[in-house]
mmCIF file of C-alpha atoms in Angstrom:
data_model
loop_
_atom_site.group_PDB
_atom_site.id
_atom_site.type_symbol
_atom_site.label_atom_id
_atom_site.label_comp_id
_atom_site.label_asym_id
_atom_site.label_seq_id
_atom_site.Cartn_x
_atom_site.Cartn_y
_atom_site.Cartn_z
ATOM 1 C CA UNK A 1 128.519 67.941 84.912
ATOM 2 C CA UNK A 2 128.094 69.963 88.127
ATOM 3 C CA UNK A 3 129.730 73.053 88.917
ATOM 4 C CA UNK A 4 130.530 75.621 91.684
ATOM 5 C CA UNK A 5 129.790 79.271 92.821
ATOM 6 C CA UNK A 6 133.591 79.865 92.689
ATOM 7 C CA UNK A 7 133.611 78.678 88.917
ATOM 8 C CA UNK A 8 131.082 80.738 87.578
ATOM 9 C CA UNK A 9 131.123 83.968 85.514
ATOM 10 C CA UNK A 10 130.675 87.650 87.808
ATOM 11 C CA UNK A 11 127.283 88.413 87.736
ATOM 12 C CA UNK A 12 125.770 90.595 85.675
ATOM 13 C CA UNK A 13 123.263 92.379 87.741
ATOM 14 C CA UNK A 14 124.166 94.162 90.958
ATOM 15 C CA UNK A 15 121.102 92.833 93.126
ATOM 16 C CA UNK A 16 121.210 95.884 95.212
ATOM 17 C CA UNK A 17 121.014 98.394 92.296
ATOM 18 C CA UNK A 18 117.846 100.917 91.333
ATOM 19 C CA UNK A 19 116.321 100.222 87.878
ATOM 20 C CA UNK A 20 115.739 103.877 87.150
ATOM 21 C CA UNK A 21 116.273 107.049 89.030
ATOM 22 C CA UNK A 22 112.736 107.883 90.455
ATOM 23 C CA UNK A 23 112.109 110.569 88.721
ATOM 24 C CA UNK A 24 112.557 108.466 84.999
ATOM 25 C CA UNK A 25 111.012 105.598 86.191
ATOM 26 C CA UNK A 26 107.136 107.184 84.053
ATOM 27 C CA UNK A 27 109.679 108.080 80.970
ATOM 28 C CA UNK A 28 110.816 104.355 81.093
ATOM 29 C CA UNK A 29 107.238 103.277 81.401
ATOM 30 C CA UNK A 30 105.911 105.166 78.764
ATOM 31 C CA UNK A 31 109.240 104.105 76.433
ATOM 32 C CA UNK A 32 108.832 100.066 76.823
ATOM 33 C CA UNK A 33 105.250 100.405 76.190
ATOM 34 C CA UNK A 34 105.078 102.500 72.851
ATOM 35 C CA UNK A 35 108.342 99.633 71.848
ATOM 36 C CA UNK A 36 105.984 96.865 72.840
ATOM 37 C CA UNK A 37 102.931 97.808 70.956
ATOM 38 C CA UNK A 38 105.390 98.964 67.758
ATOM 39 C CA UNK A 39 106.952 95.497 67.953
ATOM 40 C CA UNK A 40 103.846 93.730 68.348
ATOM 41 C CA UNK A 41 102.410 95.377 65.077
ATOM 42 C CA UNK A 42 105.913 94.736 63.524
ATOM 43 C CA UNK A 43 106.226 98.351 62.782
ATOM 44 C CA UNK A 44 109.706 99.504 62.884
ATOM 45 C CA UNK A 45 111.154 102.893 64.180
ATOM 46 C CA UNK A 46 111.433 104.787 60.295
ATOM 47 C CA UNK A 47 107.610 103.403 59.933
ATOM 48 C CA UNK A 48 106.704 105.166 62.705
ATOM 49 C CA UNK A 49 108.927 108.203 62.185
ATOM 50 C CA UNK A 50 106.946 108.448 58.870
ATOM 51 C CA UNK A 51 103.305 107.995 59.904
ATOM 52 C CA UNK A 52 103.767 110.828 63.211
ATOM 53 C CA UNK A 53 106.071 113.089 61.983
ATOM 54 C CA UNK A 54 108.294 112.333 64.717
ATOM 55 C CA UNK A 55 112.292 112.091 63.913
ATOM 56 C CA UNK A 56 113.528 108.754 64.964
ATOM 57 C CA UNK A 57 116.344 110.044 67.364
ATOM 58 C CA UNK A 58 113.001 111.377 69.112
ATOM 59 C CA UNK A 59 111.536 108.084 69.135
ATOM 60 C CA UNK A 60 114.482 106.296 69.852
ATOM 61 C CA UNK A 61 114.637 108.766 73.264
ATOM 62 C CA UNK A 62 111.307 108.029 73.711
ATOM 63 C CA UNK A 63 111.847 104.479 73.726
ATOM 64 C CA UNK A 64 114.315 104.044 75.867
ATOM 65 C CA UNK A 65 112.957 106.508 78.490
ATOM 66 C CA UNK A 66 115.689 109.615 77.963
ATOM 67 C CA UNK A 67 112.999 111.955 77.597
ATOM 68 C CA UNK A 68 109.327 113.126 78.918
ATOM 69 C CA UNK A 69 107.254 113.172 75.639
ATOM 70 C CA UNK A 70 104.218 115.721 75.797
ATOM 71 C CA UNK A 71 100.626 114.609 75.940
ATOM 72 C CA UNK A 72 100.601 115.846 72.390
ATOM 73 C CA UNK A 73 102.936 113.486 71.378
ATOM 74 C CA UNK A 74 101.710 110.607 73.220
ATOM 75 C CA UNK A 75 98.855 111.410 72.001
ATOM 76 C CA UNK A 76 100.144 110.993 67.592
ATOM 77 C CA UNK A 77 101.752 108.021 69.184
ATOM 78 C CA UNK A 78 98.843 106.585 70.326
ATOM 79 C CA UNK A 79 96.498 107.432 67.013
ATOM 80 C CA UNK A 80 99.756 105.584 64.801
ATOM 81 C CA UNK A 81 99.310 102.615 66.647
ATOM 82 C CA UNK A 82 95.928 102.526 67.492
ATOM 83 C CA UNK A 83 95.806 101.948 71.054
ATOM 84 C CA UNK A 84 94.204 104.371 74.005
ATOM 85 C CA UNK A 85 96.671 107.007 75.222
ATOM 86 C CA UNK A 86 96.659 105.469 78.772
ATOM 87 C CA UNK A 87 97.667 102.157 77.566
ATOM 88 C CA UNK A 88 101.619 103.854 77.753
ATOM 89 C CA UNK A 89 100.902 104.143 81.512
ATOM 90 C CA UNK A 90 100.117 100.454 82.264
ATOM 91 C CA UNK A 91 103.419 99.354 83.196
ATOM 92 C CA UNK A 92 104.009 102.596 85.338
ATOM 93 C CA UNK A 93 100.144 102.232 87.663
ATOM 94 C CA UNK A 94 100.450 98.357 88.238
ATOM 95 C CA UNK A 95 100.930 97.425 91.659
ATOM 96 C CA UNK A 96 103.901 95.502 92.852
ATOM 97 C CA UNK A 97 103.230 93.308 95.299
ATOM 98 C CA UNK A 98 104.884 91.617 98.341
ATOM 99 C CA UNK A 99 103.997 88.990 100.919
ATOM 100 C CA UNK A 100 105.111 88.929 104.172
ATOM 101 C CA UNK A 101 104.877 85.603 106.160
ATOM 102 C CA UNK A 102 105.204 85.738 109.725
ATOM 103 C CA UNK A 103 107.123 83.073 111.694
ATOM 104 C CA UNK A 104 105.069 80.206 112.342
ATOM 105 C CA UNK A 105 102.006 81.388 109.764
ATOM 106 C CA UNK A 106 103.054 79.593 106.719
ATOM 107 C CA UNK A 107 100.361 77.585 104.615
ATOM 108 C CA UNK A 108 101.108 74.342 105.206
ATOM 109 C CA UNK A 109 99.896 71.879 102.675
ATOM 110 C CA UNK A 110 100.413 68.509 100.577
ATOM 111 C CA UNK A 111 102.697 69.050 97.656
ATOM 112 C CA UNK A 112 102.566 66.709 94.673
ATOM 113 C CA UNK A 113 105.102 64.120 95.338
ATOM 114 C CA UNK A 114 105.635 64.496 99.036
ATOM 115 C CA UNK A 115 105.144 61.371 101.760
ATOM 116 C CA UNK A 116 103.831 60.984 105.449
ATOM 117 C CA UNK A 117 105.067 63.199 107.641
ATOM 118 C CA UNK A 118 107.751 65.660 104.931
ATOM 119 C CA UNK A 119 106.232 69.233 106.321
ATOM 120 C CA UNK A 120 105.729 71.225 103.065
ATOM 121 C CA UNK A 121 105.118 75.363 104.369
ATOM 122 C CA UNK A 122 104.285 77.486 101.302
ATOM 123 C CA UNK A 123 105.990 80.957 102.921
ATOM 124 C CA UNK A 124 104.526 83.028 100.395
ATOM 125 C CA UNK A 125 102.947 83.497 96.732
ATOM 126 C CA UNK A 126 102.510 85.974 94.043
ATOM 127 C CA UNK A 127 100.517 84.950 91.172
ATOM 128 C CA UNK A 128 100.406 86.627 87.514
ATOM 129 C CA UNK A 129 102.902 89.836 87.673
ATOM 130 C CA UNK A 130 104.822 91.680 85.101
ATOM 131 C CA UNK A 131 108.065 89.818 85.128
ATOM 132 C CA UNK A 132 106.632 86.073 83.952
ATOM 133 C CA UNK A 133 107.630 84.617 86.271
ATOM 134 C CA UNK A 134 106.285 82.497 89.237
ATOM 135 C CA UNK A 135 107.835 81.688 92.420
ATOM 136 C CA UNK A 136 107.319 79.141 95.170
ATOM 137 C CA UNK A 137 109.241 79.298 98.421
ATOM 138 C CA UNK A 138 108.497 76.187 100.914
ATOM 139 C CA UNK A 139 110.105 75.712 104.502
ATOM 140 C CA UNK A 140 110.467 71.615 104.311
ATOM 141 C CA UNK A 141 110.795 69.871 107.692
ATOM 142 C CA UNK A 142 111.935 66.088 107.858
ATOM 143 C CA UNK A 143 111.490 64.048 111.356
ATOM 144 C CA UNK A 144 112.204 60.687 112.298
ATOM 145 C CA UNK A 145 108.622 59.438 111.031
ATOM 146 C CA UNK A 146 109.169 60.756 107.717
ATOM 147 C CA UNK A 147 109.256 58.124 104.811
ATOM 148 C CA UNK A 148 111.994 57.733 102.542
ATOM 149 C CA UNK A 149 111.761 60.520 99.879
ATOM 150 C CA UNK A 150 111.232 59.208 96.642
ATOM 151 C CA UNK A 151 112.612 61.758 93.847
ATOM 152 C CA UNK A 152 110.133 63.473 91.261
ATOM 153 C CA UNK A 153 110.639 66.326 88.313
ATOM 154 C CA UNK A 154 108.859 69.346 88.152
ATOM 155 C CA UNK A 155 109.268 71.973 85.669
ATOM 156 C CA UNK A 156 111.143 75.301 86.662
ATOM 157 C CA UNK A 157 114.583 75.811 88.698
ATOM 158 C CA UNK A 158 114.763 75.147 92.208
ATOM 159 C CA UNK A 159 116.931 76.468 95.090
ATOM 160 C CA UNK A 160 117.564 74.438 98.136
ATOM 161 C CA UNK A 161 119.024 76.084 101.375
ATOM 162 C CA UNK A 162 119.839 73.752 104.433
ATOM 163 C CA UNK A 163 118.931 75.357 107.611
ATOM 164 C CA UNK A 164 119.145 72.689 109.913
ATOM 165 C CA UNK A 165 120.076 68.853 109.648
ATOM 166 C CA UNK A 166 121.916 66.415 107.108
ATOM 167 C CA UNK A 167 120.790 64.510 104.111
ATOM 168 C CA UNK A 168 122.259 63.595 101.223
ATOM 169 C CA UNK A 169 119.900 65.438 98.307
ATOM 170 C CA UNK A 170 119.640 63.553 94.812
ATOM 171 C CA UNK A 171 119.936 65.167 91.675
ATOM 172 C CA UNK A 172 119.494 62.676 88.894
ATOM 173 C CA UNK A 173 122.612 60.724 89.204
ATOM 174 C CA UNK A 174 124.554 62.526 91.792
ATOM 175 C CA UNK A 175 124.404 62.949 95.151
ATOM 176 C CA UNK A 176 124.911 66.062 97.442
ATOM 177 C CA UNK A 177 125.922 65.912 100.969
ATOM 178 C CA UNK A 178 124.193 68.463 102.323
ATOM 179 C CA UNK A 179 124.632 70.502 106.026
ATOM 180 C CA UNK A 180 123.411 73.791 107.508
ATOM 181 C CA UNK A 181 124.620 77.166 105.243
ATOM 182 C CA UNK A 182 124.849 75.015 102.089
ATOM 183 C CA UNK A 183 122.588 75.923 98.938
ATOM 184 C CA UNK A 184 122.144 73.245 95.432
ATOM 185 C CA UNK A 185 120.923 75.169 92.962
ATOM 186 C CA UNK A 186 119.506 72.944 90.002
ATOM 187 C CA UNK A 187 117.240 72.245 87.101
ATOM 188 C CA UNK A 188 114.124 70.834 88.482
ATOM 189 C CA UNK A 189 113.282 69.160 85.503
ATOM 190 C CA UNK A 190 115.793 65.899 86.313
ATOM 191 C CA UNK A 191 114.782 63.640 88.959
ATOM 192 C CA UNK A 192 115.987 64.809 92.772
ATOM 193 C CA UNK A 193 114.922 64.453 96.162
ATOM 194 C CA UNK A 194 116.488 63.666 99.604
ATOM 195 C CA UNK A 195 118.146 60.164 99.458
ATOM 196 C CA UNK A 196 119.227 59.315 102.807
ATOM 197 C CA UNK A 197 118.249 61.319 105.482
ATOM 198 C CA UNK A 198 121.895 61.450 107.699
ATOM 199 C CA UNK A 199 121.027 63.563 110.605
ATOM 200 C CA UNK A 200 117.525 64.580 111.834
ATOM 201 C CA UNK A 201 115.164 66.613 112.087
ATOM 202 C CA UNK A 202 116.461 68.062 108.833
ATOM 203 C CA UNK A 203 114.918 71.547 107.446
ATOM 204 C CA UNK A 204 115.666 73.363 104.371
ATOM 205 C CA UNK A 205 113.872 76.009 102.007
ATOM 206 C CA UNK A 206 113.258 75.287 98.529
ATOM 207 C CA UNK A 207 112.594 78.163 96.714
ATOM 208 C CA UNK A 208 110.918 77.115 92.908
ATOM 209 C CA UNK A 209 110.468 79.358 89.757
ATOM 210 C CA UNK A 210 108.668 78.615 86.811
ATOM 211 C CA UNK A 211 107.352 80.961 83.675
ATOM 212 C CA UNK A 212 103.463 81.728 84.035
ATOM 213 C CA UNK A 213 101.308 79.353 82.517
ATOM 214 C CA UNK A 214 103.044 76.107 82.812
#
């Protein structure tokens, strides 16, 4: 069953939105770090309200990062659930990272079911990071020499973007006709690939996320 853009739901995330205000982005560090450690040691909020003294409307606050909790009470936090005071500032001191790729400096490299002469250019990568999850974006150039792509499965989702070109791109039993400014969006685990390649040379980015550790 395939479906498109115009027939799916509003999203639900403005892309172009701020998580937190700056100045509660520590608060909402602290918050999701005392819930993941209280989770982890299946602890709920009255437990911990109990053991520190601490109301739970102040927890919940706490929590959910509506309120700067004093080293005093980070520190009963930290003695009721037995972890270092500093690990509530993890999340708020790791870096965030970003690649920048110049034109013409991609990696280029042999990708597991690629042919003679398909161009794979890995344009950037970030490995283990906070949001689990890993993402591959490859500039893919197709000439005249280039073999007949034979389809393959890969775990994740992948995005393909056509830049320049025509082919038509399989995705298990269907095929796409696909020209420059159009975008297939699909589970990676069925088989795809470009079928026929219609008008050459053909380029298109696939961008591919996966959780860590697969």
């Amino acid at each position: 069953m395939t479906a498109t853009l115009k027939e799916s739901t509003a999203l639900l995330q403005d892309p172009h939105s701020l998580r937190e205000k700056r100045e509660n982005v520590l608060e909402v560090a602290i918050g999701r770090e005392v819930r993941a450690h209280r989770r982890k040691q299946e602890i709920t909020v009255a437990d911990l309200s109990e053991t520190t003294g601490l109301s739970i409307g102040m927890l919940s606050k706490i929590e959910n990062g509506n309120t700067s909790p004093s080293l005093t009470t980070l520190q009963t936090l930290a003695n009721a659930l037995a972890v270092p005071i500093t690990t509530f500032f993890r999340g708020f001191e790791e870096s965030r990272s970003a690649v920048h790729t110049k034109s013409g400096e991609g990696v280029e490299l042999e990708r597991e079911g690629t042919r003679a002469n398909h161009q794979y250019n890995l344009l950037g990568h970030i490995g283990a990071n906070t949001s689990g999850v890993i993402v591959e974006p490859y500039m893919i150039t197709l000439s005249e020499k280039s073999d007949r792509f034979p389809t393959f499965q890969h775990g994740g989702i992948e995005t393909i973007y056509m830049l320049e070109g025509e082919v038509e791109y399989r995705h298990g039993d269907q095929l796409y006709d696909l020209k420059p400014g159009d975008t297939l969006f699909f589970d990676a685990d069925a088989p795809h690939g470009p079928e026929n390649l219609i008008k050459l040379p053909a380029r298109f980015l696939s961008i591919i996320s996966y959780p860590q550790g697969t």
